[in-house]
CSV table of C-alpha atoms and ligand atoms in Angstrom, one decimal:
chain,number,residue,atom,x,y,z
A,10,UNK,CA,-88.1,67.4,39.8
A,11,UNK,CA,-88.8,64.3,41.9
A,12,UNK,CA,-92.6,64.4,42.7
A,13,UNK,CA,-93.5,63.1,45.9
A,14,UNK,CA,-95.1,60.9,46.9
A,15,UNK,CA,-94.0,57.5,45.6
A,16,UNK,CA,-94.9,53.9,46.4
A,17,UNK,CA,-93.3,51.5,48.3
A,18,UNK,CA,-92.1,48.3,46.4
A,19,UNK,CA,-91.5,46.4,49.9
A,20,UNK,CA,-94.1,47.2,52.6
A,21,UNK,CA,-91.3,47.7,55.4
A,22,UNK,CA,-88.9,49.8,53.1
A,23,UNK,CA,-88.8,53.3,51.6
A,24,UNK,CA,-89.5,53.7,48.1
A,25,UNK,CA,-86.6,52.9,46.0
A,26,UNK,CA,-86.7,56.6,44.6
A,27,UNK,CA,-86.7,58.2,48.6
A,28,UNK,CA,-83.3,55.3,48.9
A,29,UNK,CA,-81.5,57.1,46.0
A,30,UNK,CA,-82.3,61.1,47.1
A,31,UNK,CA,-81.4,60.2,50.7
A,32,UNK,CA,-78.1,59.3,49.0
A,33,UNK,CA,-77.7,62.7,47.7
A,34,UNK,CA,-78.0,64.7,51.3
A,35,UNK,CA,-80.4,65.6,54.2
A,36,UNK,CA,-82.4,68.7,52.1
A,37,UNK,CA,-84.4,68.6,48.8
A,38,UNK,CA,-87.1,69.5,46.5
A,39,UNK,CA,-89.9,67.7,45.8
A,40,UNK,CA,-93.2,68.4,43.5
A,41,UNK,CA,-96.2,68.1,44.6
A,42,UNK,CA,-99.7,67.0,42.8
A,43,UNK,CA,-100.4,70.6,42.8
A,44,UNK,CA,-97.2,71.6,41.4
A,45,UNK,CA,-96.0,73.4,44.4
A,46,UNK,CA,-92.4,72.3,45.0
A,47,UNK,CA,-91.6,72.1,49.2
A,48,UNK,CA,-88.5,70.7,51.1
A,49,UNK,CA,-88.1,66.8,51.8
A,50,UNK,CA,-86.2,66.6,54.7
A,51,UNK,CA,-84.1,62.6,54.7
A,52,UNK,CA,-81.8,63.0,56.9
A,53,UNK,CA,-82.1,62.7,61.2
A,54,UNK,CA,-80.3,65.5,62.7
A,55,UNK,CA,-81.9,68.0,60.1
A,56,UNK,CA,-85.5,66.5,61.0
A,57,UNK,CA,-84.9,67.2,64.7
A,58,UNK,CA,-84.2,70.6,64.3
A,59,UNK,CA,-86.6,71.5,61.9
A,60,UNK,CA,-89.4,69.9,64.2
A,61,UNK,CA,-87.9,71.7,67.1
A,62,UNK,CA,-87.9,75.1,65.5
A,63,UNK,CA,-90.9,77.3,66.7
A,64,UNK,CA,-90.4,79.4,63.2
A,65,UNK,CA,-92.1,76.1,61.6
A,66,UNK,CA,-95.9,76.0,61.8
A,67,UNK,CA,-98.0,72.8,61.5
A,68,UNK,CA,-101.4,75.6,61.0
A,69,UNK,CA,-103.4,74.0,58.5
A,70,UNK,CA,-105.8,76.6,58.0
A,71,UNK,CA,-102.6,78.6,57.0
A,72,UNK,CA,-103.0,79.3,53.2
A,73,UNK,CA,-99.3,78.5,52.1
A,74,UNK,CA,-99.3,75.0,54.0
A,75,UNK,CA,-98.6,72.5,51.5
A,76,UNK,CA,-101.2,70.4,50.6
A,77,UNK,CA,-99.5,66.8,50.3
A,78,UNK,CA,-102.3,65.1,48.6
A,79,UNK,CA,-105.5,66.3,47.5
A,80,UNK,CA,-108.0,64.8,50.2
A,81,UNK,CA,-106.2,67.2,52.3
A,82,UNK,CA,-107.1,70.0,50.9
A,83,UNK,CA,-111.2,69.4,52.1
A,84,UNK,CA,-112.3,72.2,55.1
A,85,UNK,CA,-112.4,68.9,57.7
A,86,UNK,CA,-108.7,69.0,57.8
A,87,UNK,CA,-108.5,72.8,57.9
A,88,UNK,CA,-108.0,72.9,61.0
A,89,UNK,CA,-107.3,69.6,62.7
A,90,UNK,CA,-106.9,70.1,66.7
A,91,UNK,CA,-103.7,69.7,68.1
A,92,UNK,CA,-101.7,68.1,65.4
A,93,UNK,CA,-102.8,71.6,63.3
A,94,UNK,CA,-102.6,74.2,65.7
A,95,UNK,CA,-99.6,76.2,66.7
A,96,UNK,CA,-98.9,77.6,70.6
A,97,UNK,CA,-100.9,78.8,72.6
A,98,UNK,CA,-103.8,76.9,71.6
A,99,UNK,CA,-102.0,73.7,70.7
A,100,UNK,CA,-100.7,73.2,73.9
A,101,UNK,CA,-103.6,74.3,75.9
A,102,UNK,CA,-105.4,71.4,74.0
A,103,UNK,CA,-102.9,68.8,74.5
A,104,UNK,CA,-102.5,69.4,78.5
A,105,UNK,CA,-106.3,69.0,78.8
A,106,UNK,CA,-105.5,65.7,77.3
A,107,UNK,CA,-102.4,64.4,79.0
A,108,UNK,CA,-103.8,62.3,81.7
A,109,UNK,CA,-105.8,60.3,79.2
A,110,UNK,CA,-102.4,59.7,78.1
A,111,UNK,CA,-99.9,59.4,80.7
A,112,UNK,CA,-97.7,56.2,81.2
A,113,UNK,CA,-99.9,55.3,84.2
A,114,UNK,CA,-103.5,55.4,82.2
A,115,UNK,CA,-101.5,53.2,79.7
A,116,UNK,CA,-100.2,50.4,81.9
A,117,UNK,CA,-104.0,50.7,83.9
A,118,UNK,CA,-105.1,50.0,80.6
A,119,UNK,CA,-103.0,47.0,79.4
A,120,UNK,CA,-105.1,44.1,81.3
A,121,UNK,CA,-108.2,45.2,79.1
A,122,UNK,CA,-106.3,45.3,75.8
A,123,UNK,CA,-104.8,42.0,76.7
A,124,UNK,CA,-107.8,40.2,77.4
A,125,UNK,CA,-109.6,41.5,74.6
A,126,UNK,CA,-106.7,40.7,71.9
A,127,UNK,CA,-106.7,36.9,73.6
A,128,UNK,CA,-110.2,36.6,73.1
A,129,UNK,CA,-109.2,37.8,69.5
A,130,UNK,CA,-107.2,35.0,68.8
A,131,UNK,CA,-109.6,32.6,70.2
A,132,UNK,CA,-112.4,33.7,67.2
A,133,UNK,CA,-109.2,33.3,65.0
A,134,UNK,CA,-108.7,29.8,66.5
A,135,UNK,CA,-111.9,28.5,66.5
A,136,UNK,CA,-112.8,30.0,62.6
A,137,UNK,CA,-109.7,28.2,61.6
A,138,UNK,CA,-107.0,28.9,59.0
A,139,UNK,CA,-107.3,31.4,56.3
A,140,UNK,CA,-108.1,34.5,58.5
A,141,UNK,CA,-107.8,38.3,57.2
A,142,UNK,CA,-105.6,39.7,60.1
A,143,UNK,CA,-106.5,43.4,59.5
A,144,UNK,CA,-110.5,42.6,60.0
A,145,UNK,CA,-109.9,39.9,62.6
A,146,UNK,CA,-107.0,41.2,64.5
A,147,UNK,CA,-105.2,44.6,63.7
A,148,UNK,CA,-108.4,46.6,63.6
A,149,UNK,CA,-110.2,45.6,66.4
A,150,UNK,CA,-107.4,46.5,69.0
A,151,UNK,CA,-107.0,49.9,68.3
A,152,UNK,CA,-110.4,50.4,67.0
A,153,UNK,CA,-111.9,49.2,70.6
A,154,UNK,CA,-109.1,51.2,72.7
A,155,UNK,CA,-109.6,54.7,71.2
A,156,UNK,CA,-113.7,53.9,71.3
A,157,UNK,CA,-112.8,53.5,75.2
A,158,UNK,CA,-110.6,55.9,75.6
A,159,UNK,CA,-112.9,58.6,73.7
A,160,UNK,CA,-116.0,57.0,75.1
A,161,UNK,CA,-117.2,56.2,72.1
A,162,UNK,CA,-120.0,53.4,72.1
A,163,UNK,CA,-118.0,50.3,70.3
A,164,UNK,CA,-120.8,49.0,68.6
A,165,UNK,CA,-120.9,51.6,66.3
A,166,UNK,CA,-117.5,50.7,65.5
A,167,UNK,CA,-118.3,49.5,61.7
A,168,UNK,CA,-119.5,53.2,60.9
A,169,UNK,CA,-116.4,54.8,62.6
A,170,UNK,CA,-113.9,52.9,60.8
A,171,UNK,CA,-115.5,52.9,57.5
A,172,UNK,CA,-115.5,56.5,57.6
A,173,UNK,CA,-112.2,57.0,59.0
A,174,UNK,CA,-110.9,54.9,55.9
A,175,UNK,CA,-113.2,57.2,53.4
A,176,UNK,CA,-111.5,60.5,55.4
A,177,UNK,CA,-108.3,59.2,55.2
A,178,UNK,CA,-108.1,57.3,51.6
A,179,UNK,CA,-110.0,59.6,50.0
A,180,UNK,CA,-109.2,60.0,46.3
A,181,UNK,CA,-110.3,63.3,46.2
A,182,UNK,CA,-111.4,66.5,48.6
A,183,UNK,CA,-115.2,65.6,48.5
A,184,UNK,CA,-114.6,62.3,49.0
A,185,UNK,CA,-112.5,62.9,52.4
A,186,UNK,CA,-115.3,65.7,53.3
A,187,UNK,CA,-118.1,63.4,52.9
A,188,UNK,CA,-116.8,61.0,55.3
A,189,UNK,CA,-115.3,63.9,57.4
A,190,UNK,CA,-118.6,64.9,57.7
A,191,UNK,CA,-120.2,61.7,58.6
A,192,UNK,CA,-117.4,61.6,61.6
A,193,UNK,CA,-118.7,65.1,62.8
A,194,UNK,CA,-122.6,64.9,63.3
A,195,UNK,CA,-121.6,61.6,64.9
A,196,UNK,CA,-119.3,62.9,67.2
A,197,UNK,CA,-121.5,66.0,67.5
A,198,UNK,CA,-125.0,64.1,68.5
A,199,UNK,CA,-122.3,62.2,71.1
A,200,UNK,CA,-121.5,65.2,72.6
A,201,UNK,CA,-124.9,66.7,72.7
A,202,UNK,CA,-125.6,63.3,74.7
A,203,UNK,CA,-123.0,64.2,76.9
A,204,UNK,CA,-123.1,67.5,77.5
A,205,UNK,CA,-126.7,66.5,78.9
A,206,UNK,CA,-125.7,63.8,81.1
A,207,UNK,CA,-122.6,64.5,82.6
A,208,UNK,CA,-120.1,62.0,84.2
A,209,UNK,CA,-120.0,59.6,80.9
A,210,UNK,CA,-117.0,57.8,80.2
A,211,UNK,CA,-114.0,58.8,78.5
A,212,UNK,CA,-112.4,61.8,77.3
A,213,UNK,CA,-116.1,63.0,75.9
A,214,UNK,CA,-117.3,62.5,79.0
A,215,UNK,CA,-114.9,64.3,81.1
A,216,UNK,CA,-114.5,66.9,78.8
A,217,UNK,CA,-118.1,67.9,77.3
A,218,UNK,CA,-119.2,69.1,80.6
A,219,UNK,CA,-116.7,72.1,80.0
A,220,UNK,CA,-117.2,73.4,76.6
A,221,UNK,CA,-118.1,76.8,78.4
A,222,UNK,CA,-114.6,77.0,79.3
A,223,UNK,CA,-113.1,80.1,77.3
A,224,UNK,CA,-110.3,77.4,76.2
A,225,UNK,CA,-112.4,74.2,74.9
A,226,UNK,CA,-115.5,75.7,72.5
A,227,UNK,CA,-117.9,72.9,71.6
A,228,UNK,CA,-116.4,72.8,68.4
A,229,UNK,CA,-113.1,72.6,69.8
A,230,UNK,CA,-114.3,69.7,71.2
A,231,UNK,CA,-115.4,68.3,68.2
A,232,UNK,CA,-112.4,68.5,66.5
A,233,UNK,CA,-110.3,67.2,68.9
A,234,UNK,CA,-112.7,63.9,69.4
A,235,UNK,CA,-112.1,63.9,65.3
A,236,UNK,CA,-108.1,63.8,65.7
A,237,UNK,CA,-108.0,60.9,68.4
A,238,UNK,CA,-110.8,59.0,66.3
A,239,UNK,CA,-109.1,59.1,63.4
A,240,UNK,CA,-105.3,59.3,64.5
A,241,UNK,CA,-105.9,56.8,67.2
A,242,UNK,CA,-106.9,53.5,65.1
A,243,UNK,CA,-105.9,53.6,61.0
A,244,UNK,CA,-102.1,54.6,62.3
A,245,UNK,CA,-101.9,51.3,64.9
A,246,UNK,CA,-103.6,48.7,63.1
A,247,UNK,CA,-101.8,49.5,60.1
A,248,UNK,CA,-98.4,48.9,62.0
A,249,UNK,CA,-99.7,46.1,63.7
A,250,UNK,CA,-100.5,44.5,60.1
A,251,UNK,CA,-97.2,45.5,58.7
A,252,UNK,CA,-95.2,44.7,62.0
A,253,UNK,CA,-96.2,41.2,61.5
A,254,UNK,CA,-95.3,41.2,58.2
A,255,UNK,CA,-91.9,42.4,58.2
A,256,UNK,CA,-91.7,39.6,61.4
A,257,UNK,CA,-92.5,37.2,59.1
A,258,UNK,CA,-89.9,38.3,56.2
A,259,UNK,CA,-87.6,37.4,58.8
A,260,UNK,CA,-87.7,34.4,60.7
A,261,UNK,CA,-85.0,34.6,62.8
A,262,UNK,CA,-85.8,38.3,64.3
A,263,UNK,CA,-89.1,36.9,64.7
A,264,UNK,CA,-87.4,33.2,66.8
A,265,UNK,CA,-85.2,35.8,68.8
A,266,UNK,CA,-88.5,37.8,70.0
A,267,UNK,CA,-90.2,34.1,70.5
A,268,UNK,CA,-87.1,33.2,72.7
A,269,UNK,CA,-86.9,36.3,75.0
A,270,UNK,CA,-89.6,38.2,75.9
A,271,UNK,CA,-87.0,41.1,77.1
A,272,UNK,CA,-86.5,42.0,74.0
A,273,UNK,CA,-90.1,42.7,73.1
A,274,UNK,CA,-89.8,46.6,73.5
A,275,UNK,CA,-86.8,47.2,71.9
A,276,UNK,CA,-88.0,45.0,68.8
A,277,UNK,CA,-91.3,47.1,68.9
A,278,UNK,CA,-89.0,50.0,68.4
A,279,UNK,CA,-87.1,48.5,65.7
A,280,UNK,CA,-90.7,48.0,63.9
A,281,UNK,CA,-91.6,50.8,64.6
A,282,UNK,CA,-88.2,52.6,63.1
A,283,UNK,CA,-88.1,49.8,59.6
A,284,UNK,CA,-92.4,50.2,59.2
A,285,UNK,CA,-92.4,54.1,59.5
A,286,UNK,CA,-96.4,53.7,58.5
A,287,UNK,CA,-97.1,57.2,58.3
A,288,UNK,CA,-94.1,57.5,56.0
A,289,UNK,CA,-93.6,61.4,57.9
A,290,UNK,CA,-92.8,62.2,61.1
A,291,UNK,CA,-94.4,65.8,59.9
A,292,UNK,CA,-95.4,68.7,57.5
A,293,UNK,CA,-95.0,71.9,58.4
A,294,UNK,CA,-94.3,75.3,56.4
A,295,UNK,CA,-91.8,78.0,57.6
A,296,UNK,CA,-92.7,81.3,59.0
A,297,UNK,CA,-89.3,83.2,58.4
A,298,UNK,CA,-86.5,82.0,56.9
A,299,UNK,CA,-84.5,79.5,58.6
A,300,UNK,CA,-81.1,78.5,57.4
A,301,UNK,CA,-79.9,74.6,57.7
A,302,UNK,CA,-77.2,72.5,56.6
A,303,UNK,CA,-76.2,75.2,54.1
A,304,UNK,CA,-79.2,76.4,52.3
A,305,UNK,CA,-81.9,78.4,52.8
A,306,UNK,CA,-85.6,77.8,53.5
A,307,UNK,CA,-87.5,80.4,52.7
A,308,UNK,CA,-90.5,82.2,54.8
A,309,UNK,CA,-93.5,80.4,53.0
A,310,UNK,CA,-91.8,77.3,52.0
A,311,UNK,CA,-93.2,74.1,52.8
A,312,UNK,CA,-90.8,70.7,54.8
A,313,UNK,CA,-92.1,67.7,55.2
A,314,UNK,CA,-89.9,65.4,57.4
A,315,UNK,CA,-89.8,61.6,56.2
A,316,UNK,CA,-89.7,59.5,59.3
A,317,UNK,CA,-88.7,56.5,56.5
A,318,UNK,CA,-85.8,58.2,55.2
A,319,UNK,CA,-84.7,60.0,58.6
A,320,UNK,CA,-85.2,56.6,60.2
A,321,UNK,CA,-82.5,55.2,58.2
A,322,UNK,CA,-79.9,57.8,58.1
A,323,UNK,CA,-76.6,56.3,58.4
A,324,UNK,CA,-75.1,58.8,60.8
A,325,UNK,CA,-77.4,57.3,63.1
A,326,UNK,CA,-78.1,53.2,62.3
A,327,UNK,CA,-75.3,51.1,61.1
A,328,UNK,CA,-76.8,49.1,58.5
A,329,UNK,CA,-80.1,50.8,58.1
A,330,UNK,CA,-81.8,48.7,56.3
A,331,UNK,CA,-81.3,45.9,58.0
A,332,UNK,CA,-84.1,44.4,60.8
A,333,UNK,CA,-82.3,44.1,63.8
A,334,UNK,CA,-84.2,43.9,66.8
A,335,UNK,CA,-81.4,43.3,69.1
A,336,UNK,CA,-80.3,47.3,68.1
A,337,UNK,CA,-81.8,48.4,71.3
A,338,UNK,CA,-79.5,45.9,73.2
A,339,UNK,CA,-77.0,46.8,76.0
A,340,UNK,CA,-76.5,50.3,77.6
A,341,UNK,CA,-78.6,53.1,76.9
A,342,UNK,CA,-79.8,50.7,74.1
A,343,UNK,CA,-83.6,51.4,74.8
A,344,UNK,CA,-83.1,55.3,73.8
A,345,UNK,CA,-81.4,54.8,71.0
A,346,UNK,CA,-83.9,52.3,70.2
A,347,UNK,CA,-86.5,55.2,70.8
A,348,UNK,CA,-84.3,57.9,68.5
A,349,UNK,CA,-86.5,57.0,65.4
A,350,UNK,CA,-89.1,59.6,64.1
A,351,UNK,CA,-91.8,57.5,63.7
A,352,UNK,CA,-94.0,59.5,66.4
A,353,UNK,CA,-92.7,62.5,64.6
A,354,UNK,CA,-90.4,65.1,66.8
A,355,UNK,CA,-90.8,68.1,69.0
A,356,UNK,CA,-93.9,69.5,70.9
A,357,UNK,CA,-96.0,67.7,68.5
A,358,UNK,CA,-94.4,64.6,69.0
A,359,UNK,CA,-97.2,62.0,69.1
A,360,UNK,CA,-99.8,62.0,72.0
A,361,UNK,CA,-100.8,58.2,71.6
A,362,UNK,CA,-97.0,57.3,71.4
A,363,UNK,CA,-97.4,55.6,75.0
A,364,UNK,CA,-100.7,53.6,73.6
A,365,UNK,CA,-99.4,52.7,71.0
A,366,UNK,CA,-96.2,51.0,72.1
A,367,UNK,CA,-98.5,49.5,75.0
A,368,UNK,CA,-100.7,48.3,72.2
A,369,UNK,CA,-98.1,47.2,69.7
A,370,UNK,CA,-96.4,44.6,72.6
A,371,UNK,CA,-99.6,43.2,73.4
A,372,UNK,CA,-100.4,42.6,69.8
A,373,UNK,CA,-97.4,40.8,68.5
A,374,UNK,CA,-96.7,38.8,71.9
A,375,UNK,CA,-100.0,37.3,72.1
A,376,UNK,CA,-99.5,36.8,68.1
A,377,UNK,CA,-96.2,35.0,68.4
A,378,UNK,CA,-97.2,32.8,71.8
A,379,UNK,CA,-101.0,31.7,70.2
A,380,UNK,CA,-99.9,31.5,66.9
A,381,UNK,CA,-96.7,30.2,66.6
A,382,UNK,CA,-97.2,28.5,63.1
A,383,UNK,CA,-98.5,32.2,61.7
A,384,UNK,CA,-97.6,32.6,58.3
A,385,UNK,CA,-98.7,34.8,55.3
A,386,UNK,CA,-101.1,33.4,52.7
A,387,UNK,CA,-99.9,34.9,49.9
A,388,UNK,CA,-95.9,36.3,49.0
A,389,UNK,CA,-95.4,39.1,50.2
A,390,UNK,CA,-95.5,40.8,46.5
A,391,UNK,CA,-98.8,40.0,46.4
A,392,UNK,CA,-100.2,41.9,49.0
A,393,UNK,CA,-103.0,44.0,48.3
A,394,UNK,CA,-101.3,47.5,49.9
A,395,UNK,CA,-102.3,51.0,49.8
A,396,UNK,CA,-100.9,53.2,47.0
A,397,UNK,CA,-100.9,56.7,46.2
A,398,UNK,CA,-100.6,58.0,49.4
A,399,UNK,CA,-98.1,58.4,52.2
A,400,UNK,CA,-100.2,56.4,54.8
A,401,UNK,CA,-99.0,52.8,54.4
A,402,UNK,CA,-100.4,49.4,54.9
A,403,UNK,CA,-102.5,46.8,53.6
A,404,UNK,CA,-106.4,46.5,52.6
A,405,UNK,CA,-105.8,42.8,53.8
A,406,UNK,CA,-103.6,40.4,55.1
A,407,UNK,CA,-104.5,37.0,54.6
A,408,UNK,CA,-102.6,34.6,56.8
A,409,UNK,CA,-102.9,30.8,58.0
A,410,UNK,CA,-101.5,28.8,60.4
B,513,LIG,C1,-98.2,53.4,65.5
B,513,LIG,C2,-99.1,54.3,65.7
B,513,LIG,C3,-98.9,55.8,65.6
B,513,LIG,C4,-98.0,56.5,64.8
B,513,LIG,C5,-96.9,55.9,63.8
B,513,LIG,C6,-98.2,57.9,65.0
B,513,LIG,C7,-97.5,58.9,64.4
B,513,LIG,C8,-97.6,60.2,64.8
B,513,LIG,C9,-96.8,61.3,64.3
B,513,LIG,C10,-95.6,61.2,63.3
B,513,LIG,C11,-97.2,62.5,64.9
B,513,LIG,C12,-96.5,63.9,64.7
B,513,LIG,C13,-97.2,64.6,63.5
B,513,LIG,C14,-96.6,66.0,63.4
B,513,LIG,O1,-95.7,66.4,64.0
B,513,LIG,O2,-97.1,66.7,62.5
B,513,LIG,C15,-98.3,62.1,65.7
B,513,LIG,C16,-99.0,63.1,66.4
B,513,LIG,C17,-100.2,62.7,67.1
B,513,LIG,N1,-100.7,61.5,67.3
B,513,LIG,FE1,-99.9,59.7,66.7
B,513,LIG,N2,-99.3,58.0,65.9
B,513,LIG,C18,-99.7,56.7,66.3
B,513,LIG,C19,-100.7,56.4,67.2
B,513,LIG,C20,-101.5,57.3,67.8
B,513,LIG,C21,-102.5,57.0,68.7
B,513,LIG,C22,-102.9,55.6,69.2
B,513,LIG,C23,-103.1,58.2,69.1
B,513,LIG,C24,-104.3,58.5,69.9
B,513,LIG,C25,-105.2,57.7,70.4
B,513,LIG,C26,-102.4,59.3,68.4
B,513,LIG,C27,-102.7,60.6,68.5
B,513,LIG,C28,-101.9,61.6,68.1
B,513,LIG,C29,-102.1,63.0,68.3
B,513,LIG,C30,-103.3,63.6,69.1
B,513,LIG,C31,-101.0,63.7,67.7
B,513,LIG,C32,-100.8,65.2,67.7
B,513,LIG,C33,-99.9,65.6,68.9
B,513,LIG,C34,-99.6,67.1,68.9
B,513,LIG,O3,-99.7,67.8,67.9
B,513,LIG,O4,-99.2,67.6,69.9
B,513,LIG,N3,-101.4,58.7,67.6
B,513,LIG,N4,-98.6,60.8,65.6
């Protein structure tokens, strides 16, 4: 049986093996490390429904959830707020959260991000040519909006995102615990601090005043500081790093988004779409069975949902694997530009997905107006990019200019 997952051999497409099973239909099996077989889902209209369908649940602490790789299987993922809860809880959760998140907060937020991804560029400038644009420019951005979003002090920012890269690229369950860990009593002495002197900034601050609340335990709290720490920054810088790769691979998307800043949305879409960094748009494991495009997935049964494979079904894009940032163009051109599973589908259709976007604009158009000779340092072959995993992106990115 195909075992799942495989690595990409170009960072912006699927893995050739995902290309050939999409071929074969929407619905299949695939092994896991453990031996468990579960459902890939490739195709778009089957991912939809399957993310819509309240008889799927994303519970984690659920014994027959499929364990995708083994760093999930340590007790820090089991359960992860929001993204691993089911109704009631999970939406409880994610209202308390949604003003942190609205459009508005965003676009209040944008001056901040711009100023600090010029100031960015400047240390690029003045360093000079070769620069690592994950260390000097992908990371930072996001790493400095979720600290200020969370109220989490920046400075400790070499800590947070060293441990967020052990809990995420963990080879093995201790590994990912250890650094889960790490994450926790952090987080936890933060919100001791804050607890005691109400009225601090951020999400911590507003909300660790109320862990009394029958609905927000302290440790609820805690674990929902741990999703947005560790959701909020690996995710976005790695599609920053990649988004300016694939820009690079092709020189005259990347002149068209030079020449008309209107299209800058829709082209963050279209990276967004060809990049698919988290490689799923979700996992989740059926709790009855549901019957879809003729067969049957059984109560028990895991689905994961690739967002790369989906992204690129041909009943949706013409020419799917082509980089087109002009597909958004004309009417109703930015919603289909938005149909994409990248932030996943459904109620647990990504909380940050505002952020992000607002992050992702600000990142490639001060790139492409600072840096106009911006080129990789190395072919693109020769990347040093993550492997094993379903999380893409690069340990580095040496460019010059
Ligand atoms: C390019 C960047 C990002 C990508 C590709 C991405 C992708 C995703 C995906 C696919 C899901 C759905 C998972 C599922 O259904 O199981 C998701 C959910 C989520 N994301 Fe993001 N994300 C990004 C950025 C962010 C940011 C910046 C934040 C927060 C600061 C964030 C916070 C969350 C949260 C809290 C959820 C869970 C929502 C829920 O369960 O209701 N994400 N994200």
């Amino acid at each position: 049986m195909f075992s799942y997952p495989q690595d990409r051999s170009c960072p912006y497409q699927p893995s050739p093996g995902y290309q050939e099973l999409g071929r074969g239909g929407p619905l299949h099996k695939v092994s896991l490390w453990d031996g468990r077989s579960i459902w890939m889902v490739t195709g778009h209209a089957t991912g939809r429904k399957l993310l819509a369908d309240p008889r799927m649940s994303a519970d984690r602490s659920r014994d027959d959830f499929p364990v995708v790789l083994p760093r999930f299987e340590a007790p820090i993922f089991k359960p992860i707020a929001i993204i691993g809860f089911d109704p009631p809880m999970h939406d409880v959760h994610r209202r308390m959260l949604a003003p942190d998140f609205s459009l508005k907060h965003v676009r209040e937020m944008r001056g901040e991000v711009e100023e600090l991804t010029g100031r960015l560029v400047d240390d690029m400038l003045r360093k000079g040519p070769p620069a690592d644009l994950v260390e000097d420019f992908a990371l930072p951005i996001p790493s400095m909006v979720i600290s200020q979003l969370l109220g989490v002090p920046y400075d400790d920012h070499e800590f947070f995102e060293a441990k967020t890269v052990g809990l995420l690229q963990a080879k093995d369950a201790a590994g990912a615990q250890a650094a889960g860990q790490a994450l926790w009593d952090y987080l936890d002495g933060l919100i001791g601090a804050q607890g005691q002197a109400p009225g601090g900034e951020g999400v911590l601050g507003r909300l660790a005043g109320r862990t009394d609340d029958k609905d927000l335990s302290r440790e609820d709290l805690l674990r929902i500081a741990l999703a947005l720490l560790i959701g909020g920054h690996d995710t976005t810088s790695q599609m920053i790093a990649l988004g300016v790769v694939t820009l690079l691979e092709h020189p005259d998307q990347l002149a068209a988004v030079r020449s008309d800043p209107d299209v800058l949305p829709a082209a963050v879409d279209e990276l967004l779409r060809m990049v698919s960094v988290t490689d799923v748009s979700g996992v989740r494991v059926a709790t009855a069975d549901i019957e879809v495009d003729g067969e049957v997935i059984k109560a028990g049964e895991g689905v994961l949902v690739s967002s790369s494979m989906a992204n690129r079904d041909p009943a949706v894009y013409e020419d799917p694997y082509t980089f087109d940032v002009h597909r958004g163009a004309g009417r109703g051109g930015a919603a289909a530009a938005r149909q994409h599973l990248t932030f996943g589908f459904g109620i647990h259709q990504c909380l940050g997905q505002n952020l992000a976007r607002m992050e992702l604009e600000v990142a490639f158009s001060t790139l492409v107006e600072r840096i106009p000779r911006l080129r990789l340092a190395v072919p693109v072959g020769d990347l040093p990019s993550r492997t094993g995993g379903t999380m893409q992106g690069v340990h580095r990115l040496p460019v010059e200019w």
